[in-house]
PDB file of C-alpha atoms and ligand atoms in Angstrom:
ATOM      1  CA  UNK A   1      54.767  10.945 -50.693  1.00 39.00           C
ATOM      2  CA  UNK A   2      52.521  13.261 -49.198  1.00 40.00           C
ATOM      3  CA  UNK A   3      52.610  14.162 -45.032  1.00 40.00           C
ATOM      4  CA  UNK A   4      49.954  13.070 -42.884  1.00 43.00           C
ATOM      5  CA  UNK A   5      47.441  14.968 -41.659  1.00 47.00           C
ATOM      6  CA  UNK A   6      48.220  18.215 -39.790  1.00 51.00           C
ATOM      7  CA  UNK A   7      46.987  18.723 -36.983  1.00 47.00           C
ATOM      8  CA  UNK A   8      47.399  22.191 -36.628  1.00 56.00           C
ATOM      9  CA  UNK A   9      46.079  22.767 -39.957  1.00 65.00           C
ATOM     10  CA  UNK A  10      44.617  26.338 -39.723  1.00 89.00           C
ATOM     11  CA  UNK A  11      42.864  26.142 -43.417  1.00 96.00           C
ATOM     12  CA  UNK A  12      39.238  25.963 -42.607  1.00 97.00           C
ATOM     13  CA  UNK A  13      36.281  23.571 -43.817  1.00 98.00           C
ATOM     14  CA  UNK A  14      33.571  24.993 -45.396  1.00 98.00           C
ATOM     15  CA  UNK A  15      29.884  22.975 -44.462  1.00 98.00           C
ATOM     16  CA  UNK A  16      26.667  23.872 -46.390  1.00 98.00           C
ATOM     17  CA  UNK A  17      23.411  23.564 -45.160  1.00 98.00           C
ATOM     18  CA  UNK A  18      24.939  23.690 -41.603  1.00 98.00           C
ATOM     19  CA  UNK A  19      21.833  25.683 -39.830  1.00 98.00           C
ATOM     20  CA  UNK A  20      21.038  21.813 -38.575  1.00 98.00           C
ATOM     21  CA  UNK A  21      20.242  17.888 -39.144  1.00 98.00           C
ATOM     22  CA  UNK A  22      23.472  16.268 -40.511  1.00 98.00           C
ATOM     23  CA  UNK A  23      25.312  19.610 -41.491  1.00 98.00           C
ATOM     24  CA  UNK A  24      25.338  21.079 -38.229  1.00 97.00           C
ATOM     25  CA  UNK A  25      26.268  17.762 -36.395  1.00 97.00           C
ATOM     26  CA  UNK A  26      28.930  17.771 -38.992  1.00 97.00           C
ATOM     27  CA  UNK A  27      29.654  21.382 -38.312  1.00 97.00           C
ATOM     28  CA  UNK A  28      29.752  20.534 -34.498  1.00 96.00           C
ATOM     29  CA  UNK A  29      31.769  17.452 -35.071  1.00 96.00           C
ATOM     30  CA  UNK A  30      34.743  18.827 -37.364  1.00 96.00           C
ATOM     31  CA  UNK A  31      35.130  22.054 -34.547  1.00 95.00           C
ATOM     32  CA  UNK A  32      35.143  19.564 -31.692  1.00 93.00           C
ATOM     33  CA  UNK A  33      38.159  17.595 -33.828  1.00 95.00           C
ATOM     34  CA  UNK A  34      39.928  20.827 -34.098  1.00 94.00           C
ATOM     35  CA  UNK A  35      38.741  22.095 -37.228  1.00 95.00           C
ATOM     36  CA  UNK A  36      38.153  26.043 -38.184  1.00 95.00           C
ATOM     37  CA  UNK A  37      34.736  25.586 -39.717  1.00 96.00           C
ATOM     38  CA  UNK A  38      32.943  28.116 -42.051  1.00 97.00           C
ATOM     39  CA  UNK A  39      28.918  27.285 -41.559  1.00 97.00           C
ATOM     40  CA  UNK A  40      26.769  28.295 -44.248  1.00 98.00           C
ATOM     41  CA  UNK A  41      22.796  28.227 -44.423  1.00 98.00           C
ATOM     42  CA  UNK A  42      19.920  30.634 -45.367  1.00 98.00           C
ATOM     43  CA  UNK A  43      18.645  30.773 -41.494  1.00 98.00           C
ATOM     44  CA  UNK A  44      20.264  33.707 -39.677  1.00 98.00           C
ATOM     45  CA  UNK A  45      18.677  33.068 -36.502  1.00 97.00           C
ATOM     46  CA  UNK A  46      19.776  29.044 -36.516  1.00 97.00           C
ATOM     47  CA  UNK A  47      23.483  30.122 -37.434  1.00 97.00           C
ATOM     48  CA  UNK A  48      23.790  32.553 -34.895  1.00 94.00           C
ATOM     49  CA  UNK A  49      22.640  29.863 -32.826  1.00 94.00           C
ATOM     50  CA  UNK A  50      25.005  27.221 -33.703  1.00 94.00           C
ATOM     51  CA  UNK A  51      27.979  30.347 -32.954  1.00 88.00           C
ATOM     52  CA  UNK A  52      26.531  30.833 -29.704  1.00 83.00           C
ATOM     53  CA  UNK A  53      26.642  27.049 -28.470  1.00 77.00           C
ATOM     54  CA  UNK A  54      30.415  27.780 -27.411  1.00 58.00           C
ATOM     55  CA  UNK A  55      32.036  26.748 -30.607  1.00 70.00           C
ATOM     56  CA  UNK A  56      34.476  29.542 -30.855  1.00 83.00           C
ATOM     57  CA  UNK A  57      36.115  27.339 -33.574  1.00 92.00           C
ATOM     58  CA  UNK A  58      32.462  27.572 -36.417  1.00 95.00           C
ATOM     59  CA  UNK A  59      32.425  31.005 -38.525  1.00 95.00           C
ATOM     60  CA  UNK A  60      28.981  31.356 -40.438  1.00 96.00           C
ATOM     61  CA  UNK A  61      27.780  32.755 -43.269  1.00 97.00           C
ATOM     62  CA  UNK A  62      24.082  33.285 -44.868  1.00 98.00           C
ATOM     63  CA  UNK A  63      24.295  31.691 -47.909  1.00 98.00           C
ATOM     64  CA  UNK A  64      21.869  30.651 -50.191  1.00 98.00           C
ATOM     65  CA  UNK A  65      23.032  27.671 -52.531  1.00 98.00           C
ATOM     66  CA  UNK A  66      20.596  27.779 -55.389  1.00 98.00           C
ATOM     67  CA  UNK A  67      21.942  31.269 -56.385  1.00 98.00           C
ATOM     68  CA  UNK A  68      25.345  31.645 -58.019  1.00 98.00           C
ATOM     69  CA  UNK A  69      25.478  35.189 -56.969  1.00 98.00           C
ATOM     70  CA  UNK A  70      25.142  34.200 -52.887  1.00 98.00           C
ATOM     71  CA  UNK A  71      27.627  31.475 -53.324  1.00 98.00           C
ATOM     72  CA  UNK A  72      30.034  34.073 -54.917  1.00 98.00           C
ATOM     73  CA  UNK A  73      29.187  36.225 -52.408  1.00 98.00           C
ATOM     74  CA  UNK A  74      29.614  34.064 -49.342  1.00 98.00           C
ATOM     75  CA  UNK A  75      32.585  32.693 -50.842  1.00 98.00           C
ATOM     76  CA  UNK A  76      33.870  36.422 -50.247  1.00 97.00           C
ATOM     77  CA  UNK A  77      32.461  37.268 -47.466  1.00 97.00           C
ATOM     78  CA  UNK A  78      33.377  33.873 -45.507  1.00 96.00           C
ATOM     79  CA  UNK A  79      37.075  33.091 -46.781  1.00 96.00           C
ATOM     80  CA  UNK A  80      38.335  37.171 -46.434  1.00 90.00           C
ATOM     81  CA  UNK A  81      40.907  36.688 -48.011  1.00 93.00           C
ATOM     82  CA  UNK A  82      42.137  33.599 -47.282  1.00 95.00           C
ATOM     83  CA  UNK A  83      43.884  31.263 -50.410  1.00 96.00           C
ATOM     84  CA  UNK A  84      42.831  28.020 -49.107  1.00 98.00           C
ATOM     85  CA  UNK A  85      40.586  25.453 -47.576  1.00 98.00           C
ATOM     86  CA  UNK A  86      40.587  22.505 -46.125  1.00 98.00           C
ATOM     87  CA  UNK A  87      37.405  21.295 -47.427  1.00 98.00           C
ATOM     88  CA  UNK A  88      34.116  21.671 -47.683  1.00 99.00           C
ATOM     89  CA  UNK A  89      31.280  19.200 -47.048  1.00 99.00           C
ATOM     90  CA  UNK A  90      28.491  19.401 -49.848  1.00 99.00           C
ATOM     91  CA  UNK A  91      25.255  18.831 -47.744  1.00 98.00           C
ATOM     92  CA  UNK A  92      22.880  20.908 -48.155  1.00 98.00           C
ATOM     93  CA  UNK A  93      19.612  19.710 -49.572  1.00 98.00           C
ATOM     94  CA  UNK A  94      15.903  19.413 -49.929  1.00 98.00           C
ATOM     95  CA  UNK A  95      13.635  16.323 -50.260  1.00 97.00           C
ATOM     96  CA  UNK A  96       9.757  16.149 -51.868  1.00 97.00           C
ATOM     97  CA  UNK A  97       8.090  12.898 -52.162  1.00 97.00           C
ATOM     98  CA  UNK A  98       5.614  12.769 -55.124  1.00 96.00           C
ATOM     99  CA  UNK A  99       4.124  11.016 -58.371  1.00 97.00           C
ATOM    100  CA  UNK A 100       5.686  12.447 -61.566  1.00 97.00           C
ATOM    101  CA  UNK A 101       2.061  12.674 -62.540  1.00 97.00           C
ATOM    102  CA  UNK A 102       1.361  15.599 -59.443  1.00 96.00           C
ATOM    103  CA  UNK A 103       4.353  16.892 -59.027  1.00 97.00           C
ATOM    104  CA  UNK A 104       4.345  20.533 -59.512  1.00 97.00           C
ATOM    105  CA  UNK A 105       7.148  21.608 -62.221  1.00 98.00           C
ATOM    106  CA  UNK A 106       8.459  24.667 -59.380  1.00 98.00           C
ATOM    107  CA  UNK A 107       8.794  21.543 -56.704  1.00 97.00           C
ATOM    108  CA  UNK A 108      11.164  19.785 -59.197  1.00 98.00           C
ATOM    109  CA  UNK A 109      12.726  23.188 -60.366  1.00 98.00           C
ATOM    110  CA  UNK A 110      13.637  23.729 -56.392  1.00 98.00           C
ATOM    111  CA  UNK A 111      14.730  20.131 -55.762  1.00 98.00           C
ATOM    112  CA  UNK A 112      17.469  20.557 -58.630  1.00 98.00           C
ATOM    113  CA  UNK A 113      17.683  24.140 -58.080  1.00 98.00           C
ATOM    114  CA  UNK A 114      18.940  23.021 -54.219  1.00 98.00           C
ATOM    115  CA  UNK A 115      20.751  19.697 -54.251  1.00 98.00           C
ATOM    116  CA  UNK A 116      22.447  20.088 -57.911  1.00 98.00           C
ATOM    117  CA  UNK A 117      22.507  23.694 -58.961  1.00 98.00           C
ATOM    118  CA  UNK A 118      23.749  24.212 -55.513  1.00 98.00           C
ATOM    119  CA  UNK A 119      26.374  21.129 -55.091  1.00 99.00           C
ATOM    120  CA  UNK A 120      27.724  22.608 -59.015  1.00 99.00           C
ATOM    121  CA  UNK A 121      28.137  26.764 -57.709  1.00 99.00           C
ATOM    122  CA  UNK A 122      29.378  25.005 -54.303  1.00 99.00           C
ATOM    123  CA  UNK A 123      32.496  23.249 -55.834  1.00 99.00           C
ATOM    124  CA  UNK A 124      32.905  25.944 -59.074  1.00 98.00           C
ATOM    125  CA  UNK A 125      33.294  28.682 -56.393  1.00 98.00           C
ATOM    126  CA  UNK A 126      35.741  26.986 -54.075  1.00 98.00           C
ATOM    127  CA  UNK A 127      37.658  24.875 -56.612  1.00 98.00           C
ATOM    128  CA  UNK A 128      39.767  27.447 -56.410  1.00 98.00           C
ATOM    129  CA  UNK A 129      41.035  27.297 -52.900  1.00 98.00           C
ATOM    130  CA  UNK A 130      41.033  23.743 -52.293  1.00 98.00           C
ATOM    131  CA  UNK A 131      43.610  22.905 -55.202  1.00 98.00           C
ATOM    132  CA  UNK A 132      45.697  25.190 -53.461  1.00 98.00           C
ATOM    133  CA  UNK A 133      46.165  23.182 -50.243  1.00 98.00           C
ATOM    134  CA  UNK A 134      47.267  19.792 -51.591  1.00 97.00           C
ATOM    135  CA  UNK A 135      45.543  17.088 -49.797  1.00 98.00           C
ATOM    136  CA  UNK A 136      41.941  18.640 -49.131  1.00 98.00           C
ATOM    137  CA  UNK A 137      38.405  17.010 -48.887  1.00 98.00           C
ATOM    138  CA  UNK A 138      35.536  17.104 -50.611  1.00 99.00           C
ATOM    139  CA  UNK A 139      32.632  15.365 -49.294  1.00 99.00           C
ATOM    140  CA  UNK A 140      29.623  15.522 -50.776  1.00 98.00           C
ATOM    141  CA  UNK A 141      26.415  14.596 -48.411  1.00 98.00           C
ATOM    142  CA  UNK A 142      24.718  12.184 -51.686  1.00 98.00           C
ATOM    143  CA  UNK A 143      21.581   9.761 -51.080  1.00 98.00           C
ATOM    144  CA  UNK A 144      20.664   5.670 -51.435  1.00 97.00           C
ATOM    145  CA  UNK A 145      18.703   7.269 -53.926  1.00 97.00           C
ATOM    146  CA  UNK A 146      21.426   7.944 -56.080  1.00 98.00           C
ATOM    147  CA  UNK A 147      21.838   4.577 -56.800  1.00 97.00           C
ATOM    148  CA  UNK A 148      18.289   3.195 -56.390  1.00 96.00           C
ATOM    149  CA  UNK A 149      14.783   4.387 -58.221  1.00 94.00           C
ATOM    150  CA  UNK A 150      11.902   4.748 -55.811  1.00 93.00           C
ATOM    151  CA  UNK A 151       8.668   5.283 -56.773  1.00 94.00           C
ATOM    152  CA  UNK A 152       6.969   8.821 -55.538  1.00 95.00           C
ATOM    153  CA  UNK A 153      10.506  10.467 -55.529  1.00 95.00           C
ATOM    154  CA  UNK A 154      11.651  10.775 -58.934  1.00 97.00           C
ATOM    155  CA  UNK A 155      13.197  14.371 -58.973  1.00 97.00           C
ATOM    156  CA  UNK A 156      15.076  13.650 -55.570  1.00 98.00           C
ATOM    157  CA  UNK A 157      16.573  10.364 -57.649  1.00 98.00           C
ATOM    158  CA  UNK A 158      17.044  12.547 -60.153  1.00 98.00           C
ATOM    159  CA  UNK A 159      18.660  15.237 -58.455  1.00 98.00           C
ATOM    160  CA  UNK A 160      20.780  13.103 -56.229  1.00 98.00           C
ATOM    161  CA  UNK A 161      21.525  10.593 -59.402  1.00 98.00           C
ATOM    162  CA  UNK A 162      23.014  13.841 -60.997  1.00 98.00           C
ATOM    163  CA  UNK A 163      24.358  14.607 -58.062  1.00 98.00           C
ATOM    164  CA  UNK A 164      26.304  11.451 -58.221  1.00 98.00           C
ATOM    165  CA  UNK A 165      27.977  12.161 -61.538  1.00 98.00           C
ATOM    166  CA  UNK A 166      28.891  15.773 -60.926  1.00 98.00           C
ATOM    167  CA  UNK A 167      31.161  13.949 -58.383  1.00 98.00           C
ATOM    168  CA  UNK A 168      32.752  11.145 -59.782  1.00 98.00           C
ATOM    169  CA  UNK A 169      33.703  14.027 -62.839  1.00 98.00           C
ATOM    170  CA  UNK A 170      34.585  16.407 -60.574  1.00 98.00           C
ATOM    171  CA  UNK A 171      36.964  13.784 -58.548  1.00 98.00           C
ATOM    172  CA  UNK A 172      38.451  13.155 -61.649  1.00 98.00           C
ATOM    173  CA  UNK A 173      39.338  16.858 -62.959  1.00 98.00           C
ATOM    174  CA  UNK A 174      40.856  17.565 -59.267  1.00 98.00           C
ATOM    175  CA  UNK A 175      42.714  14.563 -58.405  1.00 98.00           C
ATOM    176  CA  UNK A 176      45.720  15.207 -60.387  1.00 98.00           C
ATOM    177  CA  UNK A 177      45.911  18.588 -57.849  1.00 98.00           C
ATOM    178  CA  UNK A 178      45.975  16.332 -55.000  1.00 98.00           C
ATOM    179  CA  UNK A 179      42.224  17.165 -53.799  1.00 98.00           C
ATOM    180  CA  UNK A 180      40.501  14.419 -52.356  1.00 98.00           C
ATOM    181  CA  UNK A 181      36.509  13.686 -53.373  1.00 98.00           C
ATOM    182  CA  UNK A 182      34.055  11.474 -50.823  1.00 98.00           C
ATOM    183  CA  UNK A 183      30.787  10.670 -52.013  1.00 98.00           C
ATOM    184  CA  UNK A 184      28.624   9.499 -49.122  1.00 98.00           C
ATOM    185  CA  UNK A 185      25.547   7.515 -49.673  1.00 98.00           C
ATOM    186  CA  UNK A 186      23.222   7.398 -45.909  1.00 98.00           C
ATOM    187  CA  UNK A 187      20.195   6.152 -45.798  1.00 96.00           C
ATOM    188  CA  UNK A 188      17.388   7.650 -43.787  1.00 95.00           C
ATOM    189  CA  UNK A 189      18.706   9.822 -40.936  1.00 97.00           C
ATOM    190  CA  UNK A 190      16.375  10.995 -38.616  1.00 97.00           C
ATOM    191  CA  UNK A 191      16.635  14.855 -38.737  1.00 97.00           C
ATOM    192  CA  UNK A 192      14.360  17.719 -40.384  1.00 97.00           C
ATOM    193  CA  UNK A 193      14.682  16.306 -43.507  1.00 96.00           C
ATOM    194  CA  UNK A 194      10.941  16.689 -45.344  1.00 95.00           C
ATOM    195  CA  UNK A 195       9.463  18.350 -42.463  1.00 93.00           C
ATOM    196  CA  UNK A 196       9.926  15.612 -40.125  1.00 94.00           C
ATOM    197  CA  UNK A 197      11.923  16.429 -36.277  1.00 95.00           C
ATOM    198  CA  UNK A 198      14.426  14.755 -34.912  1.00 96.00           C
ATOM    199  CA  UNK A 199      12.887  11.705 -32.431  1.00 94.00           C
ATOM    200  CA  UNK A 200      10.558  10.899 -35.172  1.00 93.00           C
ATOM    201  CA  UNK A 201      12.575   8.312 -37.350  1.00 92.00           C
ATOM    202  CA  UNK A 202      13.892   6.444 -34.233  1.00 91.00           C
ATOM    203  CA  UNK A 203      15.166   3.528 -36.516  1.00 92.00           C
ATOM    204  CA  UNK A 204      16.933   5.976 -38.428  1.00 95.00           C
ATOM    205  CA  UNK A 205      21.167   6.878 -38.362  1.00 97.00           C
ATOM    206  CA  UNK A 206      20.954  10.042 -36.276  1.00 98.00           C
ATOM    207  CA  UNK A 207      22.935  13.032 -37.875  1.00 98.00           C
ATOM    208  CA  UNK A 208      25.915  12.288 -35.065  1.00 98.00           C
ATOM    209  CA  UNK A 209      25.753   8.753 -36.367  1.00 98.00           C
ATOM    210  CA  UNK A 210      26.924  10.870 -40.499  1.00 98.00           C
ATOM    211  CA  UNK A 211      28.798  13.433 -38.779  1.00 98.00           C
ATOM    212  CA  UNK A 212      31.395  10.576 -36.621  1.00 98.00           C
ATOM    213  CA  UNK A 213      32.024   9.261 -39.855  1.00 98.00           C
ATOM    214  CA  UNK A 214      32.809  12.793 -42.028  1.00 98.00           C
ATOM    215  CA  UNK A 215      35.069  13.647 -38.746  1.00 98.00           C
ATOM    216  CA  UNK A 216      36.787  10.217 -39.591  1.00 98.00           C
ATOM    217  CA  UNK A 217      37.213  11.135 -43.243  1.00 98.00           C
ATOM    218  CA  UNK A 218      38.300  15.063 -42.127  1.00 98.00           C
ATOM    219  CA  UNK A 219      41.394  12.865 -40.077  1.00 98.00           C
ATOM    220  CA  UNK A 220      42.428  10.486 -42.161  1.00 98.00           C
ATOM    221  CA  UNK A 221      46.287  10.539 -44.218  1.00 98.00           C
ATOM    222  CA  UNK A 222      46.898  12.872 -47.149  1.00 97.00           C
ATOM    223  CA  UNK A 223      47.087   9.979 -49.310  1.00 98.00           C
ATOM    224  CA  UNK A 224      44.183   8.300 -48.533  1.00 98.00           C
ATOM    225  CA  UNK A 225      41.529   8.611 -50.618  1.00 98.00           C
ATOM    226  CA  UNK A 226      37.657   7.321 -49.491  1.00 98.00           C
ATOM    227  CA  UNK A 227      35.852   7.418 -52.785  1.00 98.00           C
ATOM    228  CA  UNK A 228      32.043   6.139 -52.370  1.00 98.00           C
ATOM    229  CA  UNK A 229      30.895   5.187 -48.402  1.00 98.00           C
ATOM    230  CA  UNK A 230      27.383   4.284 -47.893  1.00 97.00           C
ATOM    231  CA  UNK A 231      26.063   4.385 -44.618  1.00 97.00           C
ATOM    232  CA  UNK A 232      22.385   3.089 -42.742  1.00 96.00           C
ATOM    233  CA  UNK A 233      21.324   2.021 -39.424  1.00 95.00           C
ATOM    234  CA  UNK A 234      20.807  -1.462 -38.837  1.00 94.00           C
ATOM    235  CA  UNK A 235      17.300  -1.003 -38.033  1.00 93.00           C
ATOM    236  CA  UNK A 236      16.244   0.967 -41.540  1.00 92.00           C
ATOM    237  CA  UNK A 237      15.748  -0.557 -44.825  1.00 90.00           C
ATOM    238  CA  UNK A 238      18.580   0.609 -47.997  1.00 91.00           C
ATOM    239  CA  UNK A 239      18.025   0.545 -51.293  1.00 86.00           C
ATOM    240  CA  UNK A 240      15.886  -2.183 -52.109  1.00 85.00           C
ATOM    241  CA  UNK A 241      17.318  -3.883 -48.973  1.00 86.00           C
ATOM    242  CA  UNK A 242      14.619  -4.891 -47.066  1.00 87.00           C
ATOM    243  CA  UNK A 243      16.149  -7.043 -44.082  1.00 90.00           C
ATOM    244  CA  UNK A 244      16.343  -5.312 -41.084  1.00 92.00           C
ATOM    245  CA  UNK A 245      17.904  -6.161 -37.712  1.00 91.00           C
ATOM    246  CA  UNK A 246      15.273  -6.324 -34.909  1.00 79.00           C
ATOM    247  CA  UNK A 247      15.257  -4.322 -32.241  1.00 69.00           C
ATOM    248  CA  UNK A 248      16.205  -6.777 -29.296  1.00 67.00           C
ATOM    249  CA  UNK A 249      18.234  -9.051 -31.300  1.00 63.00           C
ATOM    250  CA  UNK A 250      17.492 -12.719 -31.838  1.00 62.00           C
ATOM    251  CA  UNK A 251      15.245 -14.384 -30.328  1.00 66.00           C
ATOM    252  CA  UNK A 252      16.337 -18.006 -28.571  1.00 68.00           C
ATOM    253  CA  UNK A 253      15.157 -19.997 -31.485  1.00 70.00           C
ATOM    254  CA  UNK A 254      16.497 -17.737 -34.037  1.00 63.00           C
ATOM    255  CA  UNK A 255      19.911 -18.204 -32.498  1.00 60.00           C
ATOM    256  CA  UNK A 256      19.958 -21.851 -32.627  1.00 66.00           C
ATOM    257  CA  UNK A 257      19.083 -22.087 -36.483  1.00 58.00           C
TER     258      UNK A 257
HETATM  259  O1  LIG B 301      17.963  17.698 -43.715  1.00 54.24           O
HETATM  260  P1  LIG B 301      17.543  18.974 -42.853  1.00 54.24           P
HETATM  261  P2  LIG B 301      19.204  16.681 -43.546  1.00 54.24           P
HETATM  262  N1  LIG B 301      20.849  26.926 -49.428  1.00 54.24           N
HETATM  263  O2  LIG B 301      16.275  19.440 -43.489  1.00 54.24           O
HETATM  264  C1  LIG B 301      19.997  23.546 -45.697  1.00 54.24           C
HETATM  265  C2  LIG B 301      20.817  14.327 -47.449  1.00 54.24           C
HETATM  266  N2  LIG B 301      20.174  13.084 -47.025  1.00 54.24           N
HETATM  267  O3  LIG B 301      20.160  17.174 -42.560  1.00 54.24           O
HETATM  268  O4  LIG B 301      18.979  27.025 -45.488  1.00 54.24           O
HETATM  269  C3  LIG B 301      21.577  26.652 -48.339  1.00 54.24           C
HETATM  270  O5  LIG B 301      17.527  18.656 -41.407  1.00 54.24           O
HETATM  271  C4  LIG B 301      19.078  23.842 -44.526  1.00 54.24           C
HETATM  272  O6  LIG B 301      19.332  25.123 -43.966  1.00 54.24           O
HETATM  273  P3  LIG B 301      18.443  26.452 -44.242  1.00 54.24           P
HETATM  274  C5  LIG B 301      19.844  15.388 -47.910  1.00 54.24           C
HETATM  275  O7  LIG B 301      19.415  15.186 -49.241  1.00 54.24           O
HETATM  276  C6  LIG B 301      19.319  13.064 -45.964  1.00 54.24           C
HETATM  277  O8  LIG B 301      18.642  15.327 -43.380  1.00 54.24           O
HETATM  278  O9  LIG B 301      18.763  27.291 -43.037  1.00 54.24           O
HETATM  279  N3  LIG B 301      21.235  25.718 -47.439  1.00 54.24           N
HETATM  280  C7  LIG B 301      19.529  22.809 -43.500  1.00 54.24           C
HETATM  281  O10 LIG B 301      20.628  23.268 -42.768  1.00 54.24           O
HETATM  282  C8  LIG B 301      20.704  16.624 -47.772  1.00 54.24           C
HETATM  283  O11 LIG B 301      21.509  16.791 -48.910  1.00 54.24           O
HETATM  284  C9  LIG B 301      18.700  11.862 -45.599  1.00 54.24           C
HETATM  285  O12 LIG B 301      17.024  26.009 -44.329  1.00 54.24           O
HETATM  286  C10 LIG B 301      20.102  25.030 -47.669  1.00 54.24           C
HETATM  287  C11 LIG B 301      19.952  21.629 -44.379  1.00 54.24           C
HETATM  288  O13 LIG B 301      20.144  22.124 -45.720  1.00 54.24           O
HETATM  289  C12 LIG B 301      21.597  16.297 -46.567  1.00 54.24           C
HETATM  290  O14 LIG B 301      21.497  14.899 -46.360  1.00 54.24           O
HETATM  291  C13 LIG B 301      18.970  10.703 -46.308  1.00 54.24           C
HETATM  292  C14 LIG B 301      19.303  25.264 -48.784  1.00 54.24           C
HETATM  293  C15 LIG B 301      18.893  20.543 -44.410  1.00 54.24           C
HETATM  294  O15 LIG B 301      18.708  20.022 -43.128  1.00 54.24           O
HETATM  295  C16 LIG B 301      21.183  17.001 -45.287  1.00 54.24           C
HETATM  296  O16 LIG B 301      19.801  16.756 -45.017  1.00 54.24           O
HETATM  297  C17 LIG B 301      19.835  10.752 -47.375  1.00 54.24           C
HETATM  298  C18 LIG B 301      19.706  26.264 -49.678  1.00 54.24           C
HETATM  299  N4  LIG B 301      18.992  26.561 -50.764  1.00 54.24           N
HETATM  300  C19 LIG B 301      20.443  11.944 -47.730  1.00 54.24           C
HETATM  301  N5  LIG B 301      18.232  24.400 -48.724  1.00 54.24           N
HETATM  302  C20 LIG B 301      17.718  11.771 -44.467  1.00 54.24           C
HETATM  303  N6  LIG B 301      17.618  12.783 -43.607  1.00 54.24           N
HETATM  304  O17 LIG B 301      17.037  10.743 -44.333  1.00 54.24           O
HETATM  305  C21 LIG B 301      18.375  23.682 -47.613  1.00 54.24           C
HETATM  306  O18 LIG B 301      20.067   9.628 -48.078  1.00 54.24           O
HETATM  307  N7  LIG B 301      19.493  24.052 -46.959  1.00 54.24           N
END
C-alpha cells in the first residue's frame, strides 16, 4: 500500500501555460500549498512577473509548447538535473471560435499545434521523470468541449476531443508505474481566454475557482486516483446544459412550488 502524501515532498510540479488565467492561479495555488513549482509560458515579461509576486517557491521557464525542440529544451533547462517530478498540470491552450466554412487552415493548424501537439511533447518529455516518483499527478487542463460539439468551434472540439483520448491512453500506459492521470473538464472560466480579461465573464468559474480544486487533487493520498472531474459555475451554462441558477436565488413563489 502506498504512503500518503508527503508533505515535504521536494519533487517539483511542472505547470504549462502558467504566464496567467487558470495556469498561473494554479501556479500560485500549488506554491501557496507548499509545492516547488516549475512555471512555463512563452511571455518572459509575465513569468518574471509571477517570480517577483513573492513566490520564492515558482521557478520559470520560457517554453513554447507547440515545438518539440522548446519542450526538450525547457525540460533541460527547468529540471537541471533533477530525476523526478511531482507532476505537471497540462494547461496550456488556445481557443478560436469559427464556421468550418471560414476558418483559416493556419487557425486550425495553431489550435492543434497548441492544445494537442503541445499536451503530446508535454507528457513524452516528462514521462520520464514522473514514473520515477511513484505516486505523481498528471492533470491535464481539458474542456466541456471535449465531450460536447458546438457549432462555430469545431477545431477547439476537435483539439480538446483529441485531447481527451491522448489522456485516457496515456493514463493507461502509466498506471501500472504508479502515476496518477486527472482529466479536468471546466466550463467557461472567466480569464484571457480568446482575448477576453478577467471581470468580463462575471458568471463564469474564476481561475481560483480551477486552481482550489487542482491544489485539492496535488493533496490528496498516493492511492487515490481522480480520473475525469468536470467543473462550472452555477451561474454558466455546460454542455448542452442550459439551466442556470439565478443570481439572487429563488424568488418567494419559486420556493413554495
Ligand atoms: O486562457 P488564458 P485560460 N506554449 O488565455 C499559455 C482551458 N479552458 O487560462 O505563452 C506555451 O488566460 C499562455 O501563455 P503565453 C483552455 O483551453 C479554458 O482560460 O505566455 N504556453 C497562457 O499562460 C486552456 O487549455 C476555459 O501566451 C502557451 C495560457 O496558455 C486552459 O484552460 C474553458 C502557448 C492561456 O491563458 C487555460 O486557458 C475550458 C504555447 N504555445 C477550458 N499558448 C475558459 N477560459 O473558459 C498559450 O473549458 N499558452
Amino acid at each position: 500500500m502506498a504512503a500518503d502524501t508527503r508533505a515535504d515532498d521536494p519533487a517539483p510540479i511542472v505547470v504549462t501555460g502558467a504566464s496567467r488565467g487558470i495556469g498561473r492561479a494554479v501556479a500560485v495555488g500549488l506554491a501557496q500549498a507548499g509545492h516547488p513549482v516549475i512555471a512555463w509560458a512563452r511571455s518572459a515579461d509575465r513569468l518574471a512577473e509571477l517570480q517577483q509576486c513573492g513566490m520564492s517557491r515558482i521557478s520559470t521557464c520560457v517554453v513554447d509548447v507547440r515545438y518539440e525542440e522548446s519542450v526538450r529544451d525547457g525540460v533541460e533547462r527547468s529540471l537541471n538535473g533533477r530525476e523526478a517530478i511531482r507532476g505537471v498540470v497540462v494547461n496550456a491552450g488556445m481557443g478560436e471560435w469559427g464556421p468550418v466554412s471560414d476558418m483559416p487552415f493556419h487557425v486550425w493548424r495553431t489550435m492543434m499545434e497548441t492544445n494537442l501537439d503541445g499536451a503530446f511533447h508535454t507528457l513524452k518529455q516528462l514521462r520520464p521523470f514522473l514514473v520515477r516518483r511513484p505516486g505523481a499527478q498528471v492533470v491535464t487542463m481539458i474542456s466541456d468541449s471535449a465531450l460536447y460539439a458546438y457549432p462555430q468551434r469545431a477545431a477547439y472540439c476537435a483539439s480538446k476531443a483529441g485531447l481527451r483520448g491522448l489522456v485516457d491512453a496515456f493514463r493507461r500506459e502509466v498506471r501500472p508505474r504508479h502515476t496518477r492521470v486527472t482529466s479536468l473538464y471546466p466550463g467557461r472560466v472567466d480569464t484571457y481566454f480568446r482575448n477576453g480579461q478577467p471581470g468580463s465573464r462575471s458568471t463564469a468559474l474564476r481561475a481560483e475557482d480551477v486552481a482550489s480544486v487542482v491544489t485539492f487533487l496535488f493533496a490528496q493520498p498516493e492511492h487515490v486516483e481522480i480520473r475525469d472531474l468536470s467543473l462550472c459555475s452555477m451561474f454558466s451554462p455546460y454542455g448542452p446544459y442550459d439551466e442556470v441558477a439565478r443570481e439572487g436565488g429563488l424568488t418567494q413563489d419559486e420556493r413554495l412550488t
